[in-house]
Structure formats: structure tokens, C-alpha cells
Amino acid sequence: PGLSYTWLFNNNTLSLREDSRRFVSQATGNLYLAKVEPWDVGNYTCAVSSAEAQRRVRGPPTALTLRGDGVMGEYEPKIEARFPETTYAARGSSVRLECFALGK
């Protein structure tokens, strides 16, 4: 509880206000892109914030590229972040939450 997920596109906050093709789940942190277009190509970075801890951390950037042959391969392209439902930490300790991407 208390975590907020944001995605950056080429180091700029990804604006989702009027974009019906992109969605960030605040439950999982997953970023979903529908109908990928050439202008979607670039680097995507997951940022996780905690108001309670007054902290924001970023994962490493993940590059999205288009395949020239149009073949999707075995897996649909998607970028997602997975976190355990509960993470325990002692006060004053450090916690690491990782983002990663799946797909071709």
C-alpha cells in the first residue's frame, strides 16, 4: 500500500491523460501499450514512489523497438513490472523493487 507507479518515455514522464492506447496499472505497476506505432519506439523506465517513505526510485530503461518483418514471435510484446504483494523491511533498511520487460 502507498506505492505509486509512473513510467517515463525517453526520460520524460509518460502522459496518459488523453491516450487511450496506454495504461499503467496502479495495482501492479504494469504498463500496457495497444497498437504500437513507430513513435512509441524509445526507452521506457519504471519509477516507483512511496509517499510514506518520501522516496522515488527508477528502474533501468527498457528499449522498445519495432520488428521490421511484422512477426510477433511466440510472445506478444508487453512491458510489465512485478512486485510481491508484501515486502517486509526493518526501519532504516533498504528495499529494492525491480522492474523488467518481457516480449519480443
mmCIF file of N, CA and C in Angstrom:
data_model
loop_
_atom_site.group_PDB
_atom_site.id
_atom_site.type_symbol
_atom_site.label_atom_id
_atom_site.label_comp_id
_atom_site.label_asym_id
_atom_site.label_seq_id
_atom_site.Cartn_x
_atom_site.Cartn_y
_atom_site.Cartn_z
ATOM 1 N N PRO A 1 0.828 -1.207 0.000
ATOM 2 C CA PRO A 1 0.000 0.000 0.000
ATOM 3 C C PRO A 1 0.857 1.249 0.000
ATOM 4 N N GLY A 2 0.333 2.277 -0.632
ATOM 5 C CA GLY A 2 1.049 3.537 -0.649
ATOM 6 C C GLY A 2 2.050 3.684 -1.769
ATOM 7 N N LEU A 3 2.156 2.686 -2.659
ATOM 8 C CA LEU A 3 3.074 2.793 -3.790
ATOM 9 C C LEU A 3 2.356 3.401 -4.986
ATOM 10 N N SER A 4 3.067 4.207 -5.735
ATOM 11 C CA SER A 4 2.533 4.819 -6.944
ATOM 12 C C SER A 4 3.510 4.541 -8.076
ATOM 13 N N TYR A 5 2.993 4.161 -9.235
ATOM 14 C CA TYR A 5 3.828 3.779 -10.370
ATOM 15 C C TYR A 5 3.701 4.815 -11.484
ATOM 16 N N THR A 6 4.834 5.206 -12.029
ATOM 17 C CA THR A 6 4.900 6.129 -13.155
ATOM 18 C C THR A 6 5.873 5.548 -14.165
ATOM 19 N N TRP A 7 5.603 5.765 -15.427
ATOM 20 C CA TRP A 7 6.539 5.351 -16.465
ATOM 21 C C TRP A 7 7.071 6.583 -17.161
ATOM 22 N N LEU A 8 8.346 6.528 -17.511
ATOM 23 C CA LEU A 8 8.982 7.595 -18.264
ATOM 24 C C LEU A 8 9.278 7.079 -19.663
ATOM 25 N N PHE A 9 9.137 7.952 -20.639
ATOM 26 C CA PHE A 9 9.436 7.629 -22.032
ATOM 27 C C PHE A 9 10.540 8.575 -22.471
ATOM 28 N N ASN A 10 11.697 8.019 -22.789
ATOM 29 C CA ASN A 10 12.869 8.821 -23.150
ATOM 30 C C ASN A 10 13.156 9.904 -22.100
ATOM 31 N N ASN A 11 13.099 9.500 -20.829
ATOM 32 C CA ASN A 11 13.390 10.345 -19.665
ATOM 33 C C ASN A 11 12.359 11.433 -19.393
ATOM 34 N N ASN A 12 11.208 11.381 -20.047
ATOM 35 C CA ASN A 12 10.118 12.322 -19.774
ATOM 36 C C ASN A 12 8.923 11.537 -19.249
ATOM 37 N N THR A 13 8.210 12.098 -18.283
ATOM 38 C CA THR A 13 7.043 11.413 -17.732
ATOM 39 C C THR A 13 6.059 11.104 -18.844
ATOM 40 N N LEU A 14 5.623 9.863 -18.912
ATOM 41 C CA LEU A 14 4.693 9.413 -19.943
ATOM 42 C C LEU A 14 3.307 9.947 -19.610
ATOM 43 N N SER A 15 2.768 10.790 -20.467
ATOM 44 C CA SER A 15 1.453 11.379 -20.250
ATOM 45 C C SER A 15 0.378 10.412 -20.727
ATOM 46 N N LEU A 16 -0.557 10.094 -19.856
ATOM 47 C CA LEU A 16 -1.614 9.132 -20.187
ATOM 48 C C LEU A 16 -2.997 9.770 -20.210
ATOM 49 N N ARG A 17 -3.094 11.050 -19.950
ATOM 50 C CA ARG A 17 -4.401 11.708 -19.797
ATOM 51 C C ARG A 17 -5.338 11.507 -20.974
ATOM 52 N N GLU A 18 -4.853 11.733 -22.172
ATOM 53 C CA GLU A 18 -5.733 11.632 -23.346
ATOM 54 C C GLU A 18 -5.252 10.541 -24.295
ATOM 55 N N ASP A 19 -4.616 9.524 -23.745
ATOM 56 C CA ASP A 19 -4.068 8.456 -24.574
ATOM 57 C C ASP A 19 -4.780 7.156 -24.241
ATOM 58 N N SER A 20 -5.687 6.728 -25.097
ATOM 59 C CA SER A 20 -6.449 5.511 -24.847
ATOM 60 C C SER A 20 -5.655 4.244 -25.212
ATOM 61 N N ARG A 21 -4.442 4.408 -25.754
ATOM 62 C CA ARG A 21 -3.628 3.247 -26.124
ATOM 63 C C ARG A 21 -2.701 2.801 -25.000
ATOM 64 N N ARG A 22 -2.498 3.639 -23.995
ATOM 65 C CA ARG A 22 -1.553 3.326 -22.926
ATOM 66 C C ARG A 22 -2.271 3.324 -21.582
ATOM 67 N N PHE A 23 -1.839 2.403 -20.716
ATOM 68 C CA PHE A 23 -2.453 2.287 -19.397
ATOM 69 C C PHE A 23 -1.418 1.787 -18.406
ATOM 70 N N VAL A 24 -1.362 2.380 -17.224
ATOM 71 C CA VAL A 24 -0.493 1.914 -16.145
ATOM 72 C C VAL A 24 -1.380 1.430 -15.010
ATOM 73 N N SER A 25 -1.243 0.167 -14.647
ATOM 74 C CA SER A 25 -1.996 -0.390 -13.525
ATOM 75 C C SER A 25 -1.352 0.066 -12.228
ATOM 76 N N GLN A 26 -2.127 0.747 -11.379
ATOM 77 C CA GLN A 26 -1.606 1.167 -10.076
ATOM 78 C C GLN A 26 -1.615 0.007 -9.086
ATOM 79 N N ALA A 27 -2.210 -1.116 -9.470
ATOM 80 C CA ALA A 27 -2.177 -2.311 -8.620
ATOM 81 C C ALA A 27 -0.889 -3.097 -8.829
ATOM 82 N N THR A 28 -0.413 -3.171 -10.093
ATOM 83 C CA THR A 28 0.759 -3.991 -10.401
ATOM 84 C C THR A 28 1.956 -3.192 -10.903
ATOM 85 N N GLY A 29 1.727 -1.991 -11.391
ATOM 86 C CA GLY A 29 2.797 -1.209 -11.998
ATOM 87 C C GLY A 29 2.979 -1.495 -13.472
ATOM 88 N N ASN A 30 2.214 -2.435 -14.024
ATOM 89 C CA ASN A 30 2.354 -2.810 -15.434
ATOM 90 C C ASN A 30 1.998 -1.645 -16.354
ATOM 91 N N LEU A 31 2.765 -1.513 -17.425
ATOM 92 C CA LEU A 31 2.474 -0.567 -18.491
ATOM 93 C C LEU A 31 1.961 -1.367 -19.677
ATOM 94 N N TYR A 32 0.808 -0.995 -20.193
ATOM 95 C CA TYR A 32 0.217 -1.666 -21.348
ATOM 96 C C TYR A 32 0.158 -0.683 -22.508
ATOM 97 N N LEU A 33 0.621 -1.117 -23.680
ATOM 98 C CA LEU A 33 0.537 -0.326 -24.905
ATOM 99 C C LEU A 33 -0.260 -1.119 -25.927
ATOM 100 N N ALA A 34 -1.294 -0.526 -26.468
ATOM 101 C CA ALA A 34 -2.094 -1.160 -27.508
ATOM 102 C C ALA A 34 -1.716 -0.554 -28.858
ATOM 103 N N LYS A 35 -1.662 -1.381 -29.868
ATOM 104 C CA LYS A 35 -1.415 -0.931 -31.240
ATOM 105 C C LYS A 35 -0.160 -0.062 -31.321
ATOM 106 N N VAL A 36 0.988 -0.672 -31.082
ATOM 107 C CA VAL A 36 2.264 0.038 -31.083
ATOM 108 C C VAL A 36 2.485 0.740 -32.419
ATOM 109 N N GLU A 37 2.904 1.990 -32.342
ATOM 110 C CA GLU A 37 3.164 2.830 -33.514
ATOM 111 C C GLU A 37 4.650 3.175 -33.553
ATOM 112 N N PRO A 38 5.159 3.620 -34.702
ATOM 113 C CA PRO A 38 6.583 3.980 -34.791
ATOM 114 C C PRO A 38 7.020 5.016 -33.753
ATOM 115 N N TRP A 39 6.137 5.946 -33.392
ATOM 116 C CA TRP A 39 6.510 6.970 -32.413
ATOM 117 C C TRP A 39 6.548 6.435 -30.971
ATOM 118 N N ASP A 40 6.173 5.169 -30.770
ATOM 119 C CA ASP A 40 6.284 4.533 -29.446
ATOM 120 C C ASP A 40 7.686 3.986 -29.192
ATOM 121 N N VAL A 41 8.515 3.926 -30.247
ATOM 122 C CA VAL A 41 9.868 3.398 -30.118
ATOM 123 C C VAL A 41 10.695 4.332 -29.241
ATOM 124 N N GLY A 42 11.405 3.746 -28.289
ATOM 125 C CA GLY A 42 12.256 4.530 -27.395
ATOM 126 C C GLY A 42 12.517 3.771 -26.119
ATOM 127 N N ASN A 43 12.948 4.479 -25.109
ATOM 128 C CA ASN A 43 13.282 3.877 -23.823
ATOM 129 C C ASN A 43 12.196 4.144 -22.797
ATOM 130 N N TYR A 44 11.758 3.087 -22.129
ATOM 131 C CA TYR A 44 10.740 3.160 -21.086
ATOM 132 C C TYR A 44 11.382 2.819 -19.741
ATOM 133 N N THR A 45 11.086 3.631 -18.741
ATOM 134 C CA THR A 45 11.645 3.440 -17.408
ATOM 135 C C THR A 45 10.524 3.479 -16.386
ATOM 136 N N CYS A 46 10.513 2.500 -15.494
ATOM 137 C CA CYS A 46 9.525 2.432 -14.427
ATOM 138 C C CYS A 46 10.034 3.214 -13.221
ATOM 139 N N ALA A 47 9.173 4.043 -12.633
ATOM 140 C CA ALA A 47 9.500 4.775 -11.406
ATOM 141 C C ALA A 47 8.456 4.418 -10.358
ATOM 142 N N VAL A 48 8.909 4.090 -9.174
ATOM 143 C CA VAL A 48 8.028 3.714 -8.076
ATOM 144 C C VAL A 48 8.198 4.739 -6.967
ATOM 145 N N SER A 49 7.071 5.272 -6.480
ATOM 146 C CA SER A 49 7.096 6.283 -5.420
ATOM 147 C C SER A 49 6.367 5.772 -4.196
ATOM 148 N N SER A 50 6.833 6.223 -3.041
ATOM 149 C CA SER A 50 6.155 5.956 -1.782
ATOM 150 C C SER A 50 6.026 7.273 -1.039
ATOM 151 N N ALA A 51 4.793 7.743 -0.864
ATOM 152 C CA ALA A 51 4.564 8.992 -0.130
ATOM 153 C C ALA A 51 4.997 8.838 1.321
ATOM 154 N N GLU A 52 4.721 7.672 1.886
ATOM 155 C CA GLU A 52 5.067 7.429 3.289
ATOM 156 C C GLU A 52 6.578 7.491 3.513
ATOM 157 N N ALA A 53 7.331 6.884 2.608
ATOM 158 C CA ALA A 53 8.787 6.886 2.732
ATOM 159 C C ALA A 53 9.410 8.144 2.142
ATOM 160 N N GLN A 54 8.593 8.952 1.451
ATOM 161 C CA GLN A 54 9.069 10.154 0.771
ATOM 162 C C GLN A 54 10.256 9.817 -0.135
ATOM 163 N N ARG A 55 10.044 8.796 -0.970
ATOM 164 C CA ARG A 55 11.127 8.308 -1.819
ATOM 165 C C ARG A 55 10.589 7.904 -3.179
ATOM 166 N N ARG A 56 11.401 8.110 -4.203
ATOM 167 C CA ARG A 56 11.068 7.679 -5.561
ATOM 168 C C ARG A 56 12.304 7.023 -6.147
ATOM 169 N N VAL A 57 12.129 5.836 -6.718
ATOM 170 C CA VAL A 57 13.248 5.124 -7.342
ATOM 171 C C VAL A 57 12.875 4.750 -8.770
ATOM 172 N N ARG A 58 13.885 4.661 -9.616
ATOM 173 C CA ARG A 58 13.700 4.288 -11.016
ATOM 174 C C ARG A 58 14.418 2.989 -11.304
ATOM 175 N N GLY A 59 13.814 2.202 -12.185
ATOM 176 C CA GLY A 59 14.478 1.016 -12.687
ATOM 177 C C GLY A 59 15.327 1.411 -13.882
ATOM 178 N N PRO A 60 16.044 0.440 -14.459
ATOM 179 C CA PRO A 60 16.835 0.732 -15.662
ATOM 180 C C PRO A 60 15.910 0.911 -16.864
ATOM 181 N N PRO A 61 16.327 1.681 -17.860
ATOM 182 C CA PRO A 61 15.489 1.850 -19.051
ATOM 183 C C PRO A 61 15.380 0.553 -19.854
ATOM 184 N N THR A 62 14.214 0.374 -20.470
ATOM 185 C CA THR A 62 13.956 -0.761 -21.347
ATOM 186 C C THR A 62 13.638 -0.225 -22.730
ATOM 187 N N ALA A 63 14.383 -0.657 -23.732
ATOM 188 C CA ALA A 63 14.184 -0.171 -25.098
ATOM 189 C C ALA A 63 13.035 -0.916 -25.768
ATOM 190 N N LEU A 64 12.180 -0.169 -26.459
ATOM 191 C CA LEU A 64 11.133 -0.748 -27.293
ATOM 192 C C LEU A 64 11.504 -0.459 -28.739
ATOM 193 N N THR A 65 11.597 -1.510 -29.547
ATOM 194 C CA THR A 65 11.905 -1.357 -30.968
ATOM 195 C C THR A 65 10.838 -2.089 -31.774
ATOM 196 N N LEU A 66 10.672 -1.698 -33.011
ATOM 197 C CA LEU A 66 9.722 -2.364 -33.901
ATOM 198 C C LEU A 66 10.462 -3.403 -34.728
ATOM 199 N N ARG A 67 9.825 -4.524 -34.914
ATOM 200 C CA ARG A 67 10.380 -5.546 -35.808
ATOM 201 C C ARG A 67 10.062 -5.160 -37.239
ATOM 202 N N GLY A 68 11.040 -5.264 -38.095
ATOM 203 C CA GLY A 68 10.848 -4.911 -39.497
ATOM 204 C C GLY A 68 10.004 -5.904 -40.258
ATOM 205 N N ASP A 69 9.983 -7.176 -39.810
ATOM 206 C CA ASP A 69 9.262 -8.215 -40.541
ATOM 207 C C ASP A 69 7.797 -8.326 -40.138
ATOM 208 N N GLY A 70 7.389 -7.608 -39.098
ATOM 209 C CA GLY A 70 5.999 -7.649 -38.664
ATOM 210 C C GLY A 70 5.602 -8.910 -37.928
ATOM 211 N N VAL A 71 6.549 -9.829 -37.688
ATOM 212 C CA VAL A 71 6.245 -11.076 -36.995
ATOM 213 C C VAL A 71 6.278 -10.836 -35.492
ATOM 214 N N MET A 72 5.243 -11.287 -34.812
ATOM 215 C CA MET A 72 5.149 -11.067 -33.380
ATOM 216 C C MET A 72 6.020 -12.037 -32.597
ATOM 217 N N GLY A 73 6.275 -13.214 -33.127
ATOM 218 C CA GLY A 73 7.035 -14.193 -32.373
ATOM 219 C C GLY A 73 6.131 -14.958 -31.423
ATOM 220 N N GLU A 74 6.735 -15.657 -30.492
ATOM 221 C CA GLU A 74 5.984 -16.521 -29.591
ATOM 222 C C GLU A 74 5.185 -15.732 -28.557
ATOM 223 N N TYR A 75 5.681 -14.565 -28.153
ATOM 224 C CA TYR A 75 5.031 -13.782 -27.099
ATOM 225 C C TYR A 75 4.615 -12.423 -27.626
ATOM 226 N N GLU A 76 3.461 -11.961 -27.197
ATOM 227 C CA GLU A 76 3.048 -10.599 -27.534
ATOM 228 C C GLU A 76 3.974 -9.620 -26.838
ATOM 229 N N PRO A 77 4.322 -8.512 -27.494
ATOM 230 C CA PRO A 77 5.155 -7.517 -26.822
ATOM 231 C C PRO A 77 4.391 -6.886 -25.664
ATOM 232 N N LYS A 78 5.039 -6.783 -24.535
ATOM 233 C CA LYS A 78 4.472 -6.064 -23.406
ATOM 234 C C LYS A 78 5.600 -5.734 -22.451
ATOM 235 N N ILE A 79 5.412 -4.674 -21.733
ATOM 236 C CA ILE A 79 6.361 -4.291 -20.699
ATOM 237 C C ILE A 79 5.588 -4.360 -19.398
ATOM 238 N N GLU A 80 6.149 -5.017 -18.412
ATOM 239 C CA GLU A 80 5.430 -5.128 -17.154
ATOM 240 C C GLU A 80 6.383 -5.084 -15.981
ATOM 241 N N ALA A 81 5.861 -4.673 -14.869
ATOM 242 C CA ALA A 81 6.623 -4.682 -13.619
ATOM 243 C C ALA A 81 5.911 -5.617 -12.662
ATOM 244 N N ARG A 82 6.671 -6.413 -11.938
ATOM 245 C CA ARG A 82 6.078 -7.326 -10.962
ATOM 246 C C ARG A 82 6.688 -7.072 -9.606
ATOM 247 N N PHE A 83 5.834 -7.021 -8.628
ATOM 248 C CA PHE A 83 6.271 -6.811 -7.265
ATOM 249 C C PHE A 83 5.559 -7.817 -6.378
ATOM 250 N N PRO A 84 6.199 -8.269 -5.308
ATOM 251 C CA PRO A 84 5.495 -9.148 -4.377
ATOM 252 C C PRO A 84 4.357 -8.387 -3.707
ATOM 253 N N GLU A 85 3.311 -9.115 -3.289
ATOM 254 C CA GLU A 85 2.189 -8.448 -2.628
ATOM 255 C C GLU A 85 2.625 -7.753 -1.352
ATOM 256 N N THR A 86 3.553 -8.374 -0.635
ATOM 257 C CA THR A 86 4.030 -7.802 0.612
ATOM 258 C C THR A 86 5.551 -7.851 0.629
ATOM 259 N N THR A 87 6.165 -6.740 0.962
ATOM 260 C CA THR A 87 7.606 -6.684 1.148
ATOM 261 C C THR A 87 7.856 -6.218 2.569
ATOM 262 N N TYR A 88 8.618 -6.981 3.319
ATOM 263 C CA TYR A 88 8.917 -6.637 4.707
ATOM 264 C C TYR A 88 10.294 -6.005 4.788
ATOM 265 N N ALA A 89 10.422 -4.988 5.609
ATOM 266 C CA ALA A 89 11.706 -4.334 5.794
ATOM 267 C C ALA A 89 11.776 -3.757 7.200
ATOM 268 N N ALA A 90 12.961 -3.793 7.762
ATOM 269 C CA ALA A 90 13.180 -3.169 9.065
ATOM 270 C C ALA A 90 13.339 -1.668 8.864
ATOM 271 N N ARG A 91 12.895 -0.897 9.827
ATOM 272 C CA ARG A 91 13.027 0.559 9.758
ATOM 273 C C ARG A 91 14.500 0.918 9.562
ATOM 274 N N GLY A 92 14.743 1.800 8.616
ATOM 275 C CA GLY A 92 16.107 2.242 8.335
ATOM 276 C C GLY A 92 16.852 1.370 7.338
ATOM 277 N N SER A 93 16.272 0.229 6.967
ATOM 278 C CA SER A 93 16.939 -0.642 5.989
ATOM 279 C C SER A 93 16.574 -0.209 4.573
ATOM 280 N N SER A 94 17.211 -0.802 3.580
ATOM 281 C CA SER A 94 16.927 -0.507 2.173
ATOM 282 C C SER A 94 16.100 -1.631 1.577
ATOM 283 N N VAL A 95 15.222 -1.270 0.646
ATOM 284 C CA VAL A 95 14.390 -2.241 -0.059
ATOM 285 C C VAL A 95 14.578 -2.007 -1.549
ATOM 286 N N ARG A 96 14.689 -3.081 -2.316
ATOM 287 C CA ARG A 96 14.839 -2.973 -3.762
ATOM 288 C C ARG A 96 13.643 -3.598 -4.442
ATOM 289 N N LEU A 97 12.962 -2.829 -5.289
ATOM 290 C CA LEU A 97 11.854 -3.310 -6.100
ATOM 291 C C LEU A 97 12.314 -3.231 -7.548
ATOM 292 N N GLU A 98 12.175 -4.306 -8.286
ATOM 293 C CA GLU A 98 12.699 -4.365 -9.635
ATOM 294 C C GLU A 98 11.599 -4.305 -10.687
ATOM 295 N N CYS A 99 11.903 -3.649 -11.801
ATOM 296 C CA CYS A 99 11.055 -3.644 -12.980
ATOM 297 C C CYS A 99 11.780 -4.418 -14.071
ATOM 298 N N PHE A 100 11.041 -5.095 -14.935
ATOM 299 C CA PHE A 100 11.650 -5.810 -16.044
ATOM 300 C C PHE A 100 10.659 -5.891 -17.179
ATOM 301 N N ALA A 101 11.134 -6.296 -18.343
ATOM 302 C CA ALA A 101 10.275 -6.373 -19.525
ATOM 303 C C ALA A 101 10.279 -7.785 -20.101
ATOM 304 N N LEU A 102 9.155 -8.166 -20.698
ATOM 305 C CA LEU A 102 9.018 -9.421 -21.406
ATOM 306 C C LEU A 102 8.563 -9.114 -22.825
ATOM 307 N N GLY A 103 8.870 -9.973 -23.757
ATOM 308 C CA GLY A 103 8.350 -9.810 -25.103
ATOM 309 C C GLY A 103 9.458 -9.759 -26.139
ATOM 310 N N LYS A 104 9.039 -9.612 -27.382
ATOM 311 C CA LYS A 104 9.984 -9.535 -28.486
ATOM 312 C C LYS A 104 9.679 -8.306 -29.292
#
